[in-house]
């Protein structure tokens, strides 16, 4: 099982839309991240960051759910990606050109409305919440604030933000420091393309409801896990925080874990679909499973079932993690008597 920091970093890339105030981090230094670009693909002159190089033809997983007059293509996404990272297949491009509509977790237009209702509640919560640094031991409280500075998050917001959200913000910031960009994420690219084609873009959920559920998760469990990880952390770099220490019985260099940037992105681009549980069976893990996976995927399966009543062809593009594990949207569909066929 990955440690807490690595887990929430992966979660933020594969489960949640980016346009959320809870993840509003200060931009990291320009020297650390390539500048934003308004393009549909990374221009060829930008090389992939170290670890993002590819020696394979991309073919991310695509599923099809259909009846006699409706076809729904389902595509798992990564929300931010590095320059030069290839993820499109010929089959996917054909689907984009054929479908009538794109549906995301929450479109940019819908997200603005959802968040406008949530922001005042979040502001009150942040004003009354005891800062995370004051809930940790003094030494780990200092490490926590140092971590926030390392990833470029505004200290006042970072320390008072609900803990799960601030840690997911850390995960996003780490990925941006490695070279990934929001402008190159799958949803951003597809939104621009469908807008250019004049095709509608819809939402499968209310992002404000998801964020509120995350903010209401009991923090005691995650605080204990964070305390343990910060105690082990040497405080030198974000990479060392992402690693599990080698077991005491390790007797050679091969037993130590090595941080592999973009490992999740490569697996996704190759079409791999994980089967292992994302979270453990701790109270915190079970709460995250319920909020991020079980509840949402069940609701999405119902939405998709109802959508089959409307003739036409659409593309559903949502975080890749929703198609993995025992609570996947695929299994939720099966419980409703529906089968989605993988077509690649």
Short mmCIF file of C-alpha atoms in Angstrom, two decimals:
data_model
loop_
_atom_site.label_atom_id
_atom_site.label_comp_id
_atom_site.label_asym_id
_atom_site.label_seq_id
_atom_site.Cartn_x
_atom_site.Cartn_y
_atom_site.Cartn_z
CA UNK A 1 0.00 0.00 0.00
CA UNK A 2 1.36 3.42 -0.94
CA UNK A 3 2.00 5.92 1.82
CA UNK A 4 -0.53 8.67 2.49
CA UNK A 5 1.20 11.39 0.48
CA UNK A 6 1.72 9.24 -2.61
CA UNK A 7 -1.83 7.94 -2.33
CA UNK A 8 -3.47 11.36 -2.20
CA UNK A 9 -1.18 12.62 -4.97
CA UNK A 10 -2.41 9.82 -7.22
CA UNK A 11 -5.98 10.38 -6.08
CA UNK A 12 -5.88 14.04 -7.04
CA UNK A 13 -4.78 13.18 -10.59
CA UNK A 14 -7.15 10.32 -11.33
CA UNK A 15 -10.31 11.03 -9.34
CA UNK A 16 -11.04 14.74 -9.03
CA UNK A 17 -11.64 17.57 -11.50
CA UNK A 18 -9.13 20.40 -11.28
CA UNK A 19 -11.38 23.45 -11.23
CA UNK A 20 -11.97 23.36 -7.49
CA UNK A 21 -11.10 26.16 -5.02
CA UNK A 22 -10.04 23.52 -2.54
CA UNK A 23 -7.08 22.83 -4.78
CA UNK A 24 -6.27 26.45 -5.55
CA UNK A 25 -2.53 26.52 -5.06
CA UNK A 26 -0.17 29.38 -5.69
CA UNK A 27 1.77 28.85 -8.91
CA UNK A 28 5.21 27.36 -8.34
CA UNK A 29 8.24 29.25 -9.56
CA UNK A 30 8.41 29.74 -13.31
CA UNK A 31 11.79 28.00 -13.32
CA UNK A 32 10.15 24.84 -11.99
CA UNK A 33 7.24 24.51 -14.39
CA UNK A 34 6.89 25.19 -18.11
CA UNK A 35 4.68 28.23 -18.80
CA UNK A 36 0.98 27.72 -19.56
CA UNK A 37 0.02 27.37 -23.22
CA UNK A 38 -3.32 27.69 -24.96
CA UNK A 39 -2.84 24.72 -27.27
CA UNK A 40 -4.56 21.42 -27.87
CA UNK A 41 -1.37 19.38 -27.77
CA UNK A 42 2.14 20.02 -26.48
CA UNK A 43 4.21 21.58 -29.29
CA UNK A 44 7.01 19.36 -30.55
CA UNK A 45 9.76 21.72 -29.37
CA UNK A 46 8.87 21.01 -25.72
CA UNK A 47 10.57 17.83 -24.59
CA UNK A 48 9.00 15.47 -22.11
CA UNK A 49 10.35 15.83 -18.55
CA UNK A 50 12.66 13.14 -17.25
CA UNK A 51 10.67 9.98 -16.66
CA UNK A 52 7.87 10.93 -19.07
CA UNK A 53 9.57 9.60 -22.21
CA UNK A 54 7.57 6.95 -24.06
CA UNK A 55 8.74 3.93 -26.06
CA UNK A 56 5.26 2.57 -26.76
CA UNK A 57 2.17 3.47 -28.77
CA UNK A 58 -0.47 4.96 -26.45
CA UNK A 59 -3.77 3.14 -26.17
CA UNK A 60 -5.69 4.13 -23.01
CA UNK A 61 -8.73 2.02 -22.17
CA UNK A 62 -12.08 2.79 -23.80
CA UNK A 63 -15.41 1.13 -22.97
CA UNK A 64 -18.75 1.17 -24.79
CA UNK A 65 -22.20 1.02 -23.21
CA UNK A 66 -25.04 0.84 -25.70
CA UNK A 67 -28.56 -0.21 -26.57
CA UNK A 68 -30.52 -0.14 -29.82
CA UNK A 69 -30.40 3.67 -30.26
CA UNK A 70 -27.81 5.00 -27.78
CA UNK A 71 -24.04 4.61 -27.59
CA UNK A 72 -21.97 5.86 -24.66
CA UNK A 73 -18.18 5.68 -24.93
CA UNK A 74 -16.37 5.84 -21.58
CA UNK A 75 -12.77 7.03 -21.31
CA UNK A 76 -10.66 7.26 -18.17
CA UNK A 77 -8.59 10.44 -17.92
CA UNK A 78 -5.59 11.98 -16.18
CA UNK A 79 -6.33 15.57 -15.20
CA UNK A 80 -2.86 17.07 -15.78
CA UNK A 81 -0.09 15.75 -18.04
CA UNK A 82 3.50 16.63 -18.99
CA UNK A 83 4.49 18.27 -22.30
CA UNK A 84 5.03 15.86 -25.16
CA UNK A 85 3.14 13.02 -23.47
CA UNK A 86 1.16 11.11 -26.08
CA UNK A 87 -2.16 9.59 -25.06
CA UNK A 88 -4.43 9.62 -28.09
CA UNK A 89 -5.13 6.58 -30.26
CA UNK A 90 -6.66 6.51 -33.74
CA UNK A 91 -9.76 4.84 -32.31
CA UNK A 92 -10.16 7.57 -29.71
CA UNK A 93 -9.80 10.32 -32.31
CA UNK A 94 -12.47 8.63 -34.41
CA UNK A 95 -14.83 8.56 -31.42
CA UNK A 96 -14.26 12.26 -30.71
CA UNK A 97 -15.20 13.12 -34.28
CA UNK A 98 -18.31 10.90 -34.25
CA UNK A 99 -20.01 11.63 -30.91
CA UNK A 100 -22.69 14.27 -30.42
CA UNK A 101 -21.73 15.33 -26.89
CA UNK A 102 -18.96 15.31 -24.28
CA UNK A 103 -19.78 14.69 -20.61
CA UNK A 104 -17.19 15.36 -17.89
CA UNK A 105 -17.27 14.96 -14.11
CA UNK A 106 -18.12 18.66 -14.01
CA UNK A 107 -17.73 21.03 -16.94
CA UNK A 108 -16.00 24.37 -16.45
CA UNK A 109 -19.31 26.21 -16.85
CA UNK A 110 -21.14 24.06 -14.32
CA UNK A 111 -18.22 24.09 -11.91
CA UNK A 112 -18.32 27.87 -11.61
CA UNK A 113 -21.90 27.73 -10.40
CA UNK A 114 -21.27 24.79 -8.07
CA UNK A 115 -18.26 26.45 -6.48
CA UNK A 116 -19.92 29.84 -6.04
CA UNK A 117 -22.28 28.19 -3.55
CA UNK A 118 -19.51 26.28 -1.77
CA UNK A 119 -16.88 29.00 -1.36
CA UNK A 120 -18.68 30.90 1.46
CA UNK A 121 -19.06 27.66 3.44
CA UNK A 122 -15.40 26.84 2.93
CA UNK A 123 -14.39 30.33 4.04
CA UNK A 124 -16.28 29.95 7.32
CA UNK A 125 -14.75 26.53 7.88
CA UNK A 126 -11.23 27.87 7.32
CA UNK A 127 -11.78 30.77 9.73
CA UNK A 128 -12.93 28.50 12.53
CA UNK A 129 -10.67 25.51 11.89
CA UNK A 130 -7.56 25.06 14.05
CA UNK A 131 -4.49 25.21 11.77
CA UNK A 132 -3.08 21.80 10.88
CA UNK A 133 0.40 22.83 12.05
CA UNK A 134 -1.00 23.40 15.56
CA UNK A 135 -2.54 19.93 15.62
CA UNK A 136 0.80 18.24 14.97
CA UNK A 137 3.83 17.99 17.22
CA UNK A 138 5.94 21.18 17.10
CA UNK A 139 8.65 19.60 14.94
CA UNK A 140 6.16 18.11 12.50
CA UNK A 141 4.14 21.32 12.45
CA UNK A 142 7.27 23.06 11.13
CA UNK A 143 7.78 20.31 8.55
CA UNK A 144 4.16 20.70 7.45
CA UNK A 145 4.58 24.42 6.83
CA UNK A 146 7.89 23.75 5.06
CA UNK A 147 6.15 21.26 2.78
CA UNK A 148 3.55 23.87 1.88
CA UNK A 149 6.30 26.35 0.98
CA UNK A 150 8.09 23.70 -1.09
CA UNK A 151 5.08 23.11 -3.30
CA UNK A 152 4.16 26.79 -3.60
CA UNK A 153 0.88 26.74 -1.67
CA UNK A 154 -0.27 29.92 0.07
CA UNK A 155 0.62 29.31 3.77
CA UNK A 156 -2.49 30.83 5.35
CA UNK A 157 -4.90 28.86 3.16
CA UNK A 158 -2.78 25.71 3.16
CA UNK A 159 -2.64 25.46 6.96
CA UNK A 160 -6.35 26.14 7.54
CA UNK A 161 -7.80 24.25 4.59
CA UNK A 162 -9.53 20.91 5.37
CA UNK A 163 -6.65 18.45 5.62
CA UNK A 164 -7.71 16.08 2.84
CA UNK A 165 -8.02 18.99 0.40
CA UNK A 166 -4.68 20.52 1.34
CA UNK A 167 -2.94 17.16 0.85
CA UNK A 168 -4.55 16.67 -2.54
CA UNK A 169 -3.37 20.17 -3.37
CA UNK A 170 0.14 19.04 -2.44
CA UNK A 171 -0.22 16.14 -4.85
CA UNK A 172 -1.25 18.41 -7.71
CA UNK A 173 1.54 20.86 -6.95
CA UNK A 174 4.12 18.06 -6.90
CA UNK A 175 3.00 16.94 -10.34
CA UNK A 176 3.19 20.49 -11.66
CA UNK A 177 6.71 20.86 -10.26
CA UNK A 178 7.69 17.70 -12.13
CA UNK A 179 6.47 19.28 -15.36
CA UNK A 180 2.80 18.37 -15.73
CA UNK A 181 0.44 21.13 -16.81
CA UNK A 182 -3.28 21.71 -16.40
CA UNK A 183 -3.42 23.00 -19.98
CA UNK A 184 -2.34 19.57 -21.23
CA UNK A 185 -4.76 17.52 -19.13
CA UNK A 186 -7.27 15.37 -20.99
CA UNK A 187 -10.35 17.33 -19.90
CA UNK A 188 -8.78 20.66 -20.85
CA UNK A 189 -7.84 19.39 -24.30
CA UNK A 190 -11.23 17.82 -24.96
CA UNK A 191 -13.14 20.86 -23.71
CA UNK A 192 -11.29 23.09 -26.18
CA UNK A 193 -11.89 20.67 -29.04
CA UNK A 194 -15.61 20.22 -28.40
CA UNK A 195 -16.08 23.96 -28.01
CA UNK A 196 -14.32 24.48 -31.34
CA UNK A 197 -16.59 21.87 -32.97
CA UNK A 198 -19.66 23.50 -31.43
CA UNK A 199 -20.66 20.31 -29.62
CA UNK A 200 -22.30 20.46 -26.16
CA UNK A 201 -20.34 19.71 -22.97
CA UNK A 202 -22.23 18.40 -19.96
CA UNK A 203 -21.60 17.23 -16.39
CA UNK A 204 -22.33 13.95 -14.64
CA UNK A 205 -22.26 15.38 -11.10
CA UNK A 206 -22.27 18.50 -8.93
CA UNK A 207 -18.65 19.17 -7.95
CA UNK A 208 -19.72 21.20 -4.92
CA UNK A 209 -21.39 18.15 -3.40
CA UNK A 210 -18.20 16.11 -3.81
CA UNK A 211 -16.06 18.81 -2.23
CA UNK A 212 -18.41 19.19 0.72
CA UNK A 213 -18.32 15.44 1.33
CA UNK A 214 -14.51 15.53 1.31
CA UNK A 215 -14.44 18.45 3.73
CA UNK A 216 -16.65 16.54 6.15
CA UNK A 217 -14.39 13.47 6.39
CA UNK A 218 -13.14 12.96 9.96
CA UNK A 219 -9.56 14.26 10.05
CA UNK A 220 -8.32 12.35 13.11
CA UNK A 221 -7.28 9.28 11.14
CA UNK A 222 -5.47 11.18 8.41
CA UNK A 223 -3.83 13.41 11.04
CA UNK A 224 -2.32 10.34 12.73
CA UNK A 225 -1.03 9.04 9.38
CA UNK A 226 0.40 12.46 8.52
CA UNK A 227 2.14 12.66 11.90
CA UNK A 228 3.85 9.32 11.23
CA UNK A 229 4.96 10.27 7.73
CA UNK A 230 6.29 13.69 8.72
CA UNK A 231 8.28 12.08 11.55
CA UNK A 232 9.97 9.78 9.00
CA UNK A 233 10.47 12.52 6.41
CA UNK A 234 13.95 14.02 6.19
CA UNK A 235 12.51 17.36 5.09
CA UNK A 236 14.94 17.63 2.17
CA UNK A 237 12.66 17.16 -0.83
CA UNK A 238 9.12 16.27 -1.83
CA UNK A 239 10.41 13.11 -3.50
CA UNK A 240 11.57 11.62 -0.20
CA UNK A 241 8.11 12.22 1.27
CA UNK A 242 6.57 10.11 -1.49
CA UNK A 243 8.55 6.99 -0.56
CA UNK A 244 7.98 4.23 1.91
CA UNK A 245 11.20 3.67 3.88
CA UNK A 246 12.96 0.40 3.15
CA UNK A 247 12.07 -2.34 5.65
CA UNK A 248 14.56 -2.93 8.45
CA UNK A 249 15.35 -6.39 7.17
CA UNK A 250 16.37 -5.07 3.77
CA UNK A 251 19.88 -6.29 3.07
CA UNK A 252 20.72 -4.73 -0.24
CA UNK A 253 20.19 -1.66 -2.42
CA UNK A 254 17.61 -3.52 -4.47
CA UNK A 255 15.28 -3.60 -1.47
CA UNK A 256 14.90 0.17 -1.26
CA UNK A 257 12.01 1.80 -3.05
CA UNK A 258 12.83 4.26 -5.82
CA UNK A 259 10.51 7.11 -6.69
CA UNK A 260 9.35 6.73 -10.29
CA UNK A 261 7.77 9.91 -11.68
CA UNK A 262 4.92 9.47 -14.15
CA UNK A 263 4.53 5.74 -13.41
CA UNK A 264 0.76 6.12 -13.13
CA UNK A 265 0.58 8.13 -16.34
CA UNK A 266 2.54 5.47 -18.27
CA UNK A 267 0.34 2.65 -17.01
CA UNK A 268 -2.77 4.59 -17.99
CA UNK A 269 -1.43 5.44 -21.47
CA UNK A 270 -0.61 1.77 -22.07
CA UNK A 271 -4.20 0.82 -21.31
CA UNK A 272 -3.54 -0.82 -17.97
CA UNK A 273 -6.47 -0.95 -15.54
CA UNK A 274 -5.64 -1.53 -11.88
CA UNK A 275 -7.46 -4.05 -9.72
CA UNK A 276 -5.96 -3.35 -6.28
CA UNK A 277 -7.95 -1.28 -3.76
CA UNK A 278 -7.03 2.41 -3.85
CA UNK A 279 -7.46 2.82 -0.09
CA UNK A 280 -6.85 0.57 2.91
CA UNK A 281 -9.43 -0.56 5.47
CA UNK A 282 -8.62 2.12 8.05
CA UNK A 283 -11.43 4.47 9.06
CA UNK A 284 -9.94 7.17 6.85
CA UNK A 285 -9.45 4.76 3.94
CA UNK A 286 -13.03 3.54 4.14
CA UNK A 287 -14.32 7.12 4.30
CA UNK A 288 -12.33 8.07 1.20
CA UNK A 289 -13.55 4.97 -0.62
CA UNK A 290 -17.15 5.87 0.15
CA UNK A 291 -16.87 9.55 -0.77
CA UNK A 292 -14.64 9.33 -3.84
CA UNK A 293 -15.61 5.97 -5.28
CA UNK A 294 -18.60 4.09 -3.96
CA UNK A 295 -21.14 6.92 -3.71
CA UNK A 296 -20.07 8.68 -6.89
CA UNK A 297 -19.76 5.58 -9.07
CA UNK A 298 -23.15 4.31 -7.92
CA UNK A 299 -24.71 7.66 -8.83
CA UNK A 300 -22.90 7.70 -12.17
CA UNK A 301 -24.14 4.20 -13.01
CA UNK A 302 -27.70 5.38 -12.38
CA UNK A 303 -27.08 8.46 -14.55
CA UNK A 304 -25.70 6.29 -17.37
CA UNK A 305 -28.61 3.87 -17.10
CA UNK A 306 -31.04 6.76 -17.48
CA UNK A 307 -28.98 8.29 -20.29
CA UNK A 308 -29.57 5.16 -22.39
CA UNK A 309 -33.17 6.36 -22.70
CA UNK A 310 -31.96 9.31 -24.81
CA UNK A 311 -30.97 8.39 -28.38
CA UNK A 312 -27.58 9.54 -29.62
CA UNK A 313 -23.86 9.08 -29.13
CA UNK A 314 -21.78 10.63 -26.36
CA UNK A 315 -18.32 10.46 -24.81
CA UNK A 316 -17.95 10.27 -21.03
CA UNK A 317 -14.46 11.37 -19.95
CA UNK A 318 -13.83 11.04 -16.21
CA UNK A 319 -10.90 10.19 -13.94
CA UNK A 320 -9.27 6.85 -14.78
CA UNK A 321 -9.51 5.66 -11.18
CA UNK A 322 -13.29 5.38 -11.49
CA UNK A 323 -12.89 2.37 -13.78
CA UNK A 324 -10.68 0.43 -11.36
CA UNK A 325 -11.23 -1.77 -8.33
CA UNK A 326 -14.19 -3.34 -6.58
CA UNK A 327 -16.25 -0.14 -6.54
CA UNK A 328 -15.69 0.82 -10.18
CA UNK A 329 -18.43 2.36 -12.26
CA UNK A 330 -18.15 -0.73 -14.49
CA UNK A 331 -19.16 -3.02 -11.62
CA UNK A 332 -21.86 -0.59 -10.52
CA UNK A 333 -23.31 -0.86 -14.03
CA UNK A 334 -23.22 -4.65 -13.82
CA UNK A 335 -25.27 -4.49 -10.62
CA UNK A 336 -27.91 -2.70 -12.69
CA UNK A 337 -27.83 -5.44 -15.32
CA UNK A 338 -25.71 -3.43 -17.77
CA UNK A 339 -22.40 -4.45 -19.31
CA UNK A 340 -19.83 -2.02 -20.70
CA UNK A 341 -17.55 -3.63 -23.29
CA UNK A 342 -13.90 -2.66 -23.54
CA UNK A 343 -13.25 -1.93 -27.21
CA UNK A 344 -9.47 -1.62 -27.29
#
